[in-house]
Coordinates of C-alpha atoms in Angstrom, one line a residue:
M1 CA -11.0 -31.6 -25.6
S2 CA -13.2 -32.5 -28.6
G3 CA -16.3 -32.9 -29.5
R4 CA -15.9 -36.5 -29.3
A5 CA -15.6 -38.1 -25.6
P6 CA -11.7 -38.7 -25.5
E7 CA -10.8 -41.6 -23.5
A8 CA -9.9 -41.2 -20.0
E9 CA -6.0 -41.4 -19.1
P10 CA -4.6 -44.3 -16.7
G11 CA -5.5 -43.1 -13.3
E12 CA -8.0 -40.4 -14.1
K13 CA -11.4 -40.9 -12.4
G14 CA -13.5 -40.3 -15.7
A15 CA -13.7 -38.9 -19.4
L16 CA -16.0 -36.0 -20.9
E17 CA -19.4 -36.9 -22.8
K18 CA -20.2 -35.9 -26.1
S19 CA -22.2 -32.6 -26.7
G20 CA -24.8 -33.2 -29.7
G21 CA -25.1 -30.2 -32.6
R22 CA -28.7 -28.9 -30.4
A23 CA -26.8 -28.7 -27.2
A24 CA -23.9 -26.6 -28.8
L25 CA -26.6 -24.0 -30.4
S26 CA -28.5 -24.1 -26.7
G27 CA -25.2 -22.6 -25.9
L28 CA -25.6 -19.4 -27.1
T29 CA -25.2 -16.6 -25.0
T30 CA -27.3 -13.7 -24.6
R31 CA -24.7 -11.6 -26.7
G32 CA -25.0 -14.6 -29.4
R33 CA -28.5 -14.5 -29.4
S34 CA -28.8 -10.7 -30.0
F35 CA -26.5 -11.0 -32.9
L36 CA -28.0 -13.5 -34.5
A37 CA -31.6 -11.8 -34.0
A38 CA -30.1 -8.8 -35.1
G39 CA -28.5 -10.3 -38.0
V40 CA -31.6 -11.8 -39.2
A41 CA -34.1 -8.6 -38.6
A42 CA -31.1 -6.8 -40.7
A43 CA -31.3 -9.2 -43.6
V44 CA -35.1 -8.9 -43.8
C45 CA -35.2 -5.8 -43.8
A46 CA -32.4 -5.5 -46.5
F47 CA -34.4 -8.1 -48.3
V48 CA -37.7 -5.5 -48.2
L49 CA -35.9 -2.8 -49.0
G50 CA -33.6 -3.8 -51.8
Q51 CA -30.3 -2.4 -49.7
G52 CA -27.6 -4.6 -50.5
D53 CA -25.1 -2.9 -48.1
L54 CA -27.6 -3.8 -44.9
L55 CA -28.1 -7.1 -46.2
R56 CA -24.0 -7.8 -46.2
V57 CA -24.3 -6.3 -42.2
G58 CA -27.3 -8.6 -42.0
V59 CA -25.1 -11.6 -42.9
L60 CA -22.3 -10.4 -41.1
L61 CA -24.2 -9.9 -37.6
A62 CA -25.8 -13.7 -38.2
V63 CA -23.0 -15.7 -39.1
L64 CA -20.2 -14.4 -36.1
P65 CA -22.4 -16.3 -33.5
L66 CA -22.9 -19.3 -35.8
M67 CA -19.1 -19.7 -36.4
C68 CA -18.4 -19.4 -32.9
V69 CA -20.8 -22.3 -32.2
A70 CA -19.0 -23.9 -34.9
V71 CA -15.6 -23.3 -33.4
L72 CA -16.0 -24.2 -30.4
Y73 CA -18.0 -27.5 -31.0
R74 CA -15.1 -28.5 -33.0
T75 CA -12.6 -27.4 -30.9
R76 CA -9.8 -30.6 -30.4
Y77 CA -9.3 -29.6 -26.6
R78 CA -8.5 -33.2 -24.9
V79 CA -8.7 -32.6 -20.7
A80 CA -8.5 -35.1 -18.5
G81 CA -10.1 -35.0 -14.7
S82 CA -9.6 -36.6 -11.7
R83 CA -11.3 -36.1 -7.8
R84 CA -9.7 -36.8 -4.2
L85 CA -11.4 -36.6 -1.3
T86 CA -9.4 -36.3 1.9
P87 CA -10.9 -37.9 3.6
G88 CA -13.8 -39.6 2.5
R89 CA -15.4 -40.2 5.7
V90 CA -16.2 -37.5 8.1
P91 CA -18.4 -36.5 11.3
A92 CA -20.9 -34.3 11.1
G93 CA -20.4 -31.0 11.4
S94 CA -16.8 -31.6 10.2
E95 CA -15.3 -30.3 6.8
A96 CA -13.6 -32.7 4.2
R97 CA -11.2 -31.0 1.0
V98 CA -11.9 -32.1 -2.5
H99 CA -8.9 -32.2 -4.8
L100 CA -9.9 -31.4 -8.2
R101 CA -6.9 -32.0 -10.8
M102 CA -6.8 -31.2 -14.6
E103 CA -4.6 -32.1 -17.3
N104 CA -4.7 -31.2 -20.9
V105 CA -3.7 -34.4 -22.6
S106 CA -3.8 -32.9 -26.2
R107 CA -0.9 -30.9 -28.1
L108 CA -2.6 -27.8 -28.1
P109 CA -3.2 -25.2 -25.2
T110 CA -6.7 -24.5 -24.0
G111 CA -8.3 -21.4 -24.0
L112 CA -10.4 -19.8 -20.7
L113 CA -12.1 -22.8 -19.2
M114 CA -14.5 -22.7 -16.2
L115 CA -14.3 -25.7 -13.9
Q116 CA -17.4 -26.5 -11.4
D117 CA -18.5 -29.6 -9.4
R118 CA -21.6 -30.7 -8.7
V119 CA -22.6 -31.0 -5.1
P120 CA -25.4 -31.1 -3.0
Y121 CA -27.0 -28.2 -1.5
V122 CA -26.4 -29.5 2.3
L123 CA -23.0 -29.8 1.7
G124 CA -22.1 -25.8 0.6
P125 CA -22.7 -23.6 -2.7
R126 CA -21.6 -25.2 -5.8
P127 CA -18.0 -24.5 -6.1
R128 CA -16.6 -22.6 -9.6
F129 CA -12.9 -22.0 -10.6
V130 CA -11.4 -20.5 -13.8
L131 CA -8.5 -21.9 -15.1
D132 CA -6.8 -19.5 -18.0
K133 CA -4.6 -20.9 -20.6
V134 CA -3.4 -24.5 -19.8
E135 CA -0.4 -25.5 -22.0
A136 CA -0.1 -28.6 -23.5
G137 CA 0.5 -31.5 -21.3
G138 CA 0.5 -29.0 -18.4
R139 CA -2.0 -30.0 -15.2
R140 CA -3.8 -27.1 -12.6
E141 CA -5.0 -28.4 -9.5
V142 CA -7.9 -26.5 -7.4
S143 CA -9.7 -27.3 -4.0
Y144 CA -13.0 -26.5 -2.1
R145 CA -14.3 -27.6 1.2
V146 CA -17.7 -29.5 2.3
R147 CA -18.9 -29.4 5.3
S148 CA -22.5 -31.5 6.2
D149 CA -24.4 -31.1 10.0
L150 CA -26.6 -34.2 8.3
R151 CA -24.9 -37.2 8.3
G152 CA -25.4 -39.1 5.4
R153 CA -24.1 -40.2 1.7
Y154 CA -23.6 -37.6 -0.7
P155 CA -22.5 -37.8 -4.2
L156 CA -20.1 -35.0 -5.6
G157 CA -19.9 -34.8 -9.1
P158 CA -19.9 -35.4 -12.2
L159 CA -17.5 -32.4 -12.8
Q160 CA -18.6 -30.2 -15.5
L161 CA -16.3 -27.9 -18.0
R162 CA -17.1 -24.5 -19.6
L163 CA -15.9 -23.7 -22.8
T164 CA -15.9 -20.0 -24.0
D165 CA -15.1 -18.5 -27.3
P166 CA -13.3 -15.2 -27.5
F167 CA -16.2 -12.7 -28.4
G168 CA -18.6 -14.1 -25.5
M169 CA -21.5 -15.8 -28.1
C170 CA -21.4 -19.4 -27.2
E171 CA -20.6 -21.4 -24.2
L172 CA -20.0 -25.2 -24.3
S173 CA -20.7 -27.3 -20.9
R174 CA -18.8 -30.5 -20.8
S175 CA -19.3 -33.4 -18.3
F176 CA -17.2 -36.1 -16.6
S177 CA -19.0 -39.2 -16.4
A178 CA -17.4 -40.3 -12.7
Y179 CA -18.5 -39.1 -9.6
D180 CA -17.5 -39.8 -5.9
T181 CA -19.0 -40.4 -2.8
L182 CA -18.9 -38.4 0.4
T183 CA -20.0 -40.0 3.7
V184 CA -21.1 -38.5 6.3
I185 CA -21.0 -40.5 9.8
P186 CA -23.0 -39.6 13.0
R187 CA -20.8 -37.3 15.8
V188 CA -18.5 -39.1 17.5
E189 CA -18.0 -38.6 21.8
V190 CA -15.1 -39.4 23.4
L191 CA -16.1 -41.9 26.3
P192 CA -13.9 -42.3 29.7
A193 CA -12.7 -45.6 30.4
V194 CA -15.0 -47.4 33.0
R195 CA -14.7 -50.9 34.8
L196 CA -17.6 -52.7 32.9
S197 CA -18.9 -55.4 34.5
G198 CA -19.4 -59.4 33.7
E199 CA -15.9 -59.9 33.8
A200 CA -15.9 -62.9 35.9
N201 CA -17.5 -64.5 32.7
G202 CA -14.7 -63.7 30.3
Y203 CA -15.6 -59.7 29.6
G204 CA -13.7 -56.6 29.8
D205 CA -10.8 -55.8 31.4
G206 CA -10.3 -59.2 33.3
R207 CA -11.6 -61.5 30.4
L208 CA -10.3 -65.1 30.6
R209 CA -7.9 -66.6 28.1
S210 CA -8.8 -70.1 26.7
L211 CA -6.1 -73.0 26.0
A212 CA -7.1 -74.5 22.6
L213 CA -5.8 -77.5 24.5
A214 CA -8.3 -79.2 26.3
G215 CA -6.7 -82.4 26.3
E216 CA -4.1 -84.9 25.2
D217 CA -7.0 -86.2 22.9
D218 CA -8.4 -82.8 21.9
I219 CA -4.7 -81.3 20.9
I220 CA -5.0 -78.5 17.8
P221 CA -1.6 -78.8 15.9
R222 CA -0.3 -76.7 13.4
G223 CA 2.8 -76.9 11.0
Y224 CA 6.4 -75.7 12.8
R225 CA 7.7 -72.1 12.1
H226 CA 11.0 -70.9 12.2
G227 CA 11.2 -70.0 15.7
D228 CA 9.0 -71.7 18.1
D229 CA 10.3 -73.4 21.0
L230 CA 11.1 -77.0 20.0
R231 CA 9.1 -78.2 23.8
R232 CA 6.1 -77.2 22.0
V233 CA 6.7 -79.8 19.2
H234 CA 3.3 -82.5 19.6
W235 CA 5.4 -86.0 18.4
R236 CA 2.4 -87.9 17.9
S237 CA 1.0 -85.4 15.6
T238 CA 4.5 -85.2 13.8
A239 CA 4.2 -88.9 13.3
R240 CA 1.0 -88.9 12.1
Y241 CA 0.9 -86.3 9.6
G242 CA 5.2 -86.8 8.3
E243 CA 6.1 -83.4 8.9
L244 CA 6.7 -81.6 12.1
M245 CA 3.6 -80.4 14.4
V246 CA 3.6 -77.8 17.9
R247 CA 1.0 -77.1 20.2
R248 CA -1.4 -74.3 19.2
E249 CA -1.0 -70.9 21.4
E250 CA -3.5 -69.9 23.9
Q251 CA -5.8 -67.5 22.0
P252 CA -7.5 -65.0 24.0
Q253 CA -11.2 -65.0 24.3
R254 CA -12.1 -61.7 23.0
A255 CA -14.9 -60.1 25.0
R256 CA -17.9 -59.7 23.5
C257 CA -20.2 -56.6 23.0
T258 CA -23.7 -55.9 21.8
V259 CA -24.9 -52.5 21.0
L260 CA -28.7 -52.2 20.1
L261 CA -30.4 -49.3 18.2
D262 CA -33.5 -48.9 18.3
T263 CA -35.2 -47.6 14.9
R264 CA -38.7 -47.9 15.4
R265 CA -40.6 -44.7 13.6
H266 CA -43.3 -44.2 16.2
A267 CA -40.5 -44.8 19.0
Y268 CA -39.4 -40.8 18.2
V269 CA -40.7 -37.6 17.6
G270 CA -39.1 -34.7 15.7
A271 CA -36.1 -34.8 13.0
G272 CA -32.8 -32.8 12.5
P273 CA -29.6 -32.8 14.5
D274 CA -31.0 -31.9 17.4
S275 CA -33.6 -34.7 17.6
A276 CA -34.1 -37.6 20.3
F277 CA -32.9 -40.5 17.3
E278 CA -30.3 -38.7 15.9
W279 CA -28.8 -38.3 19.7
A280 CA -29.6 -41.9 19.6
V281 CA -27.5 -42.7 16.5
S282 CA -24.8 -40.6 17.7
G283 CA -24.4 -42.4 21.1
A284 CA -24.4 -45.6 19.5
A285 CA -21.7 -44.6 17.1
S286 CA -19.6 -43.1 20.2
V287 CA -20.4 -46.4 21.9
L288 CA -19.0 -48.6 19.0
V289 CA -16.0 -46.7 18.5
H290 CA -14.9 -47.0 22.2
M291 CA -15.6 -50.5 22.8
L292 CA -13.3 -51.1 20.0
E293 CA -10.8 -49.3 20.9
R294 CA -11.0 -51.3 24.3
G295 CA -10.5 -55.0 22.4
F296 CA -14.1 -55.6 22.3
S297 CA -15.6 -58.0 19.5
V298 CA -18.2 -55.6 18.8
R299 CA -21.4 -55.6 16.3
L300 CA -24.4 -53.1 15.8
L301 CA -28.2 -54.4 16.1
T302 CA -30.9 -52.9 15.2
D303 CA -34.4 -53.5 16.1
T304 CA -35.5 -55.3 13.0
G305 CA -32.7 -57.8 14.1
N306 CA -29.7 -56.8 11.5
A307 CA -26.8 -57.1 12.4
V308 CA -23.2 -55.6 11.5
P309 CA -21.0 -56.8 10.5
G310 CA -22.2 -60.2 9.3
E311 CA -18.9 -61.8 9.6
G312 CA -17.7 -64.0 12.1
S313 CA -19.6 -65.9 14.6
G314 CA -23.0 -64.4 15.6
G315 CA -22.4 -61.2 13.4
F316 CA -19.5 -60.2 15.5
A317 CA -16.4 -58.9 13.7
G318 CA -14.0 -62.1 13.1
S319 CA -10.9 -62.4 14.8
T320 CA -8.8 -61.7 12.0
Q321 CA -10.5 -58.6 10.8
E322 CA -9.4 -55.4 11.5
S323 CA -10.6 -52.9 14.3
A324 CA -10.4 -49.8 12.2
D325 CA -12.3 -52.0 9.2
S326 CA -15.5 -53.0 11.7
A327 CA -16.0 -49.6 12.9
G328 CA -15.9 -48.1 9.1
L329 CA -18.5 -51.1 8.1
M330 CA -20.7 -49.9 11.3
M331 CA -20.0 -46.5 10.8
D332 CA -21.4 -46.5 7.4
T333 CA -24.3 -48.3 8.1
L334 CA -25.0 -45.6 10.7
A335 CA -24.8 -43.0 8.7
V336 CA -27.5 -44.2 6.1
V337 CA -29.5 -45.9 8.9
G338 CA -33.2 -44.6 9.5
H339 CA -36.3 -45.3 10.6
S340 CA -37.9 -48.7 10.6
D341 CA -41.7 -49.0 9.9
S342 CA -41.7 -52.0 12.3
E343 CA -45.2 -53.2 10.6
G344 CA -47.1 -55.7 11.9
G345 CA -46.4 -54.8 15.8
C346 CA -43.4 -56.8 16.0
G347 CA -41.4 -53.8 17.5
L348 CA -37.9 -55.3 19.2
S349 CA -39.2 -59.1 18.7
P350 CA -36.9 -59.5 16.0
S351 CA -33.5 -58.2 17.8
Y352 CA -34.7 -60.4 20.9
E353 CA -34.8 -63.5 18.7
V354 CA -31.0 -62.6 17.8
L355 CA -30.4 -62.2 21.4
R356 CA -32.1 -64.8 23.2
G357 CA -29.3 -67.2 20.7
G358 CA -26.5 -67.0 23.4
N359 CA -24.8 -65.5 26.0
D360 CA -23.8 -62.1 24.1
G361 CA -21.7 -60.4 26.6
L362 CA -22.1 -57.0 27.3
L363 CA -25.3 -55.3 25.9
I364 CA -25.8 -51.5 25.6
A365 CA -29.4 -50.3 24.0
F366 CA -30.4 -46.9 22.7
F367 CA -34.3 -47.5 22.9
G368 CA -36.9 -44.9 22.0
D369 CA -40.2 -44.8 23.3
L370 CA -41.0 -48.2 25.5
D371 CA -44.7 -49.1 26.0
D372 CA -45.6 -51.7 28.5
D373 CA -45.3 -54.7 25.9
Q374 CA -41.7 -53.4 24.3
A375 CA -40.6 -52.6 27.8
A376 CA -41.4 -56.2 28.5
I377 CA -39.6 -57.7 25.8
A378 CA -36.4 -55.6 26.5
A379 CA -36.1 -56.7 30.4
R380 CA -35.9 -60.6 28.7
M381 CA -33.2 -59.3 26.5
R382 CA -31.2 -58.6 29.9
Q383 CA -31.2 -62.6 30.5
R384 CA -28.7 -63.5 27.8
S385 CA -25.9 -60.8 28.7
G386 CA -23.1 -60.6 30.8
G387 CA -24.6 -56.8 31.6
A388 CA -26.5 -54.6 30.0
V389 CA -27.3 -50.9 30.4
A390 CA -29.7 -48.6 28.2
F391 CA -30.1 -45.1 27.4
V392 CA -33.7 -44.3 26.8
T393 CA -34.8 -41.4 25.1
D394 CA -38.6 -40.5 25.7
P395 CA -40.4 -38.5 23.2
A396 CA -42.7 -37.2 25.6
V397 CA -39.8 -36.1 27.6
W398 CA -38.0 -34.4 24.6
T399 CA -41.1 -32.5 23.3
A400 CA -43.3 -31.5 26.2
E401 CA -44.1 -28.1 27.4
P402 CA -42.3 -27.2 30.6
Q403 CA -45.8 -27.7 32.5
A404 CA -45.9 -31.3 31.3
A405 CA -42.1 -32.6 31.8
V406 CA -42.8 -33.9 35.1
A407 CA -45.7 -35.7 33.8
A408 CA -43.7 -37.2 30.9
R409 CA -40.6 -38.0 33.4
E410 CA -42.8 -39.7 36.0
K411 CA -44.4 -42.0 33.0
A412 CA -40.9 -42.3 31.5
E413 CA -39.8 -43.6 35.3
E414 CA -42.4 -46.4 34.9
R415 CA -40.7 -48.2 31.8
L416 CA -36.8 -47.7 33.7
R417 CA -38.2 -49.5 36.7
L418 CA -39.2 -52.4 34.8
L419 CA -35.8 -52.5 33.4
R420 CA -33.8 -52.1 36.5
E421 CA -35.8 -54.4 38.5
A422 CA -34.9 -57.5 35.4
G423 CA -31.1 -56.4 36.3
W424 CA -30.8 -53.3 33.2
T425 CA -28.9 -50.0 34.2
A426 CA -31.4 -47.8 32.7
I427 CA -31.0 -44.3 32.3
A428 CA -33.0 -41.7 31.0
V429 CA -31.7 -39.4 28.5
P430 CA -32.7 -35.7 28.7
P431 CA -32.7 -33.4 26.4
G432 CA -29.3 -31.9 25.9
M433 CA -27.0 -34.3 27.9
S434 CA -24.3 -35.9 26.6
L435 CA -23.4 -39.2 26.4
E436 CA -20.1 -38.7 28.4
S437 CA -22.2 -37.2 31.3
L438 CA -24.2 -40.4 31.3
W439 CA -21.9 -42.7 30.9
R440 CA -20.1 -41.5 34.2
Q441 CA -23.3 -41.6 35.6
A442 CA -23.6 -45.4 34.8
D443 CA -20.6 -46.3 36.1
A444 CA -21.5 -43.8 39.1
Q445 CA -24.8 -45.7 39.8
R446 CA -22.7 -48.9 39.1
T447 CA -20.2 -48.5 41.6
G448 CA -22.2 -46.3 44.3
A449 CA -19.8 -43.6 43.9
P450 CA -21.5 -39.6 44.1
E451 CA -22.5 -38.2 40.8
S452 CA -20.7 -35.1 39.7
T453 CA -21.5 -32.3 39.9
S454 CA -22.6 -31.5 36.0
T455 CA -24.4 -34.7 36.4
K456 CA -26.3 -33.9 38.8
T457 CA -27.6 -30.5 37.0
G458 CA -28.4 -32.2 33.5
T459 CA -30.6 -34.7 35.3
S460 CA -32.3 -32.1 38.2
G461 CA -35.9 -33.0 37.8
M462 CA -35.4 -36.9 37.6
S463 CA -35.5 -39.4 40.4
G464 CA -33.2 -41.1 41.6
I465 CA -31.8 -44.4 39.4
S466 CA -31.0 -47.3 40.8
G467 CA -29.6 -50.7 39.4
G468 CA -25.9 -51.6 38.1
W469 CA -24.1 -52.8 35.1
S470 CA -25.1 -56.2 35.3

C-alpha cells in the first residue's frame, strides 16, 4: 500500500485513498509523541547546558519517531479489498454475514495490518481484525455478522486498514473508497391459505381465463413457432402478412390485489419495533409476499397515492415481471417507508383517487386512527374492489391504560361499524396480536366458522366483528 492511492484490481470493490503528510504526523502514537517530546526536551537542555552527549541522545529520541513516520508513509504496499454481503436483504431481527477479502497485489510482503469496517451502531460493534504478514500475491478472508431489529437501509464501509511500525511509534489509517448497503426489510409472517372472495369476478383461486380470440375479426395472431399445432394456423393472417401465423393461446387473467398502507403521521402514536406503525408495515409486507406466492398481481399503495411497482397496468407488476423482483422492489420500499405529514388535510383522499379509477380486485388495507371523515373515505374505497378487508390499529387502544382501554375500544368500534356497513371485513388490531391470528379471524368471520381458542383469547374484551370479505 503506497502513499498514493493504487488502482483497484479488476473485480475489486474499491481502492485505498491517499493519506497526506499531516495525516501521517497525526498518526503518531502516545509512545511516538513521548519520544519526540523527550528528544526535543533533551536537545534544549543539552544546548543550554552545553552537553554534547545529551544532544546526541535528544536527536536520536526525536529522529526515531519521525523516521518511523517517513518509512511508514512511503511503504510500497498495494492492497486491494472487497466486501460481499450474504444476503444483501434480510428481515428485521435476522443476521447477515459480511465477508471481507484483502489481497496483496504488490511484490513485497506486508507487515502487521489491522482491518476495520465501519458499520452503523444499530448493526452492532465495529468489527476489527488483525492480519499478520500477507505474502506477495496472497489474500486473506475474514467475516463478521450484523443484525438489526429496525428496518432500514444501512451503509457498510468504507473499509479501513491501519498500518503500524515495528516500534509502535506511528499508526496510519488508509480508507477504501467503496461501500455497500444492507437492506433490512420488515418481518414477514407466514399466512395460512384461505379462500378469498371475489372469485366470481375473476379474482382468487377460481379466477377466469380469458381468450384473446373474441371473434373472427378480433384475432390477434402471432408468428409460427416450432412445435405449434398446425390446426391453430390462421390462414387469413398468413395470406395477409406473407408468413405462417397462428392464433394466440388463451391467456390467464391474473388476479389483482392492492395492499394499502396508511402512513399518516397523526394516525399512529409511539415508535420502535413494537409500535402500531411497525406492526402495520410488517403486516403489509406479509400480505404482499403471501399474495405473490398465490399468483396474484400485487401492488403496494400508500395514503399519498404512490403505487409500487410502477410498471404494468395501473401500477401493478407486469405479467412479464418475475414475482421475486416485484417482491424485492416492494420490500425495499417498505424497508424505508416513513410517516407522511398529510398536509392540507388530504388524508386518505389521494389513495381513494387511485382506487376509484377501476375495479382493482382484492383490497387489503392497514389503517391507523380513522376519524369520521377518513372512515367515510375508506368506506367508499370498497365500491371499486372485488373484496376488501381492513386491519385497524387504533392508537388509543395501543397506548391507553387498562382503565381507559374499554372506552378506547368502544370508540374504535364506532369507526369499524361504518366500514362493515360499506362491505369491509373490518378487524380491530389489539397490541401483541399476530397477523396470522387476525388473518384466520377474518376468514372465520367470512365463512361463519367458529374462531379458535387462541383467536378468541387474543381479542377478549372486543365486541364481535361482523361482515365478510366481500
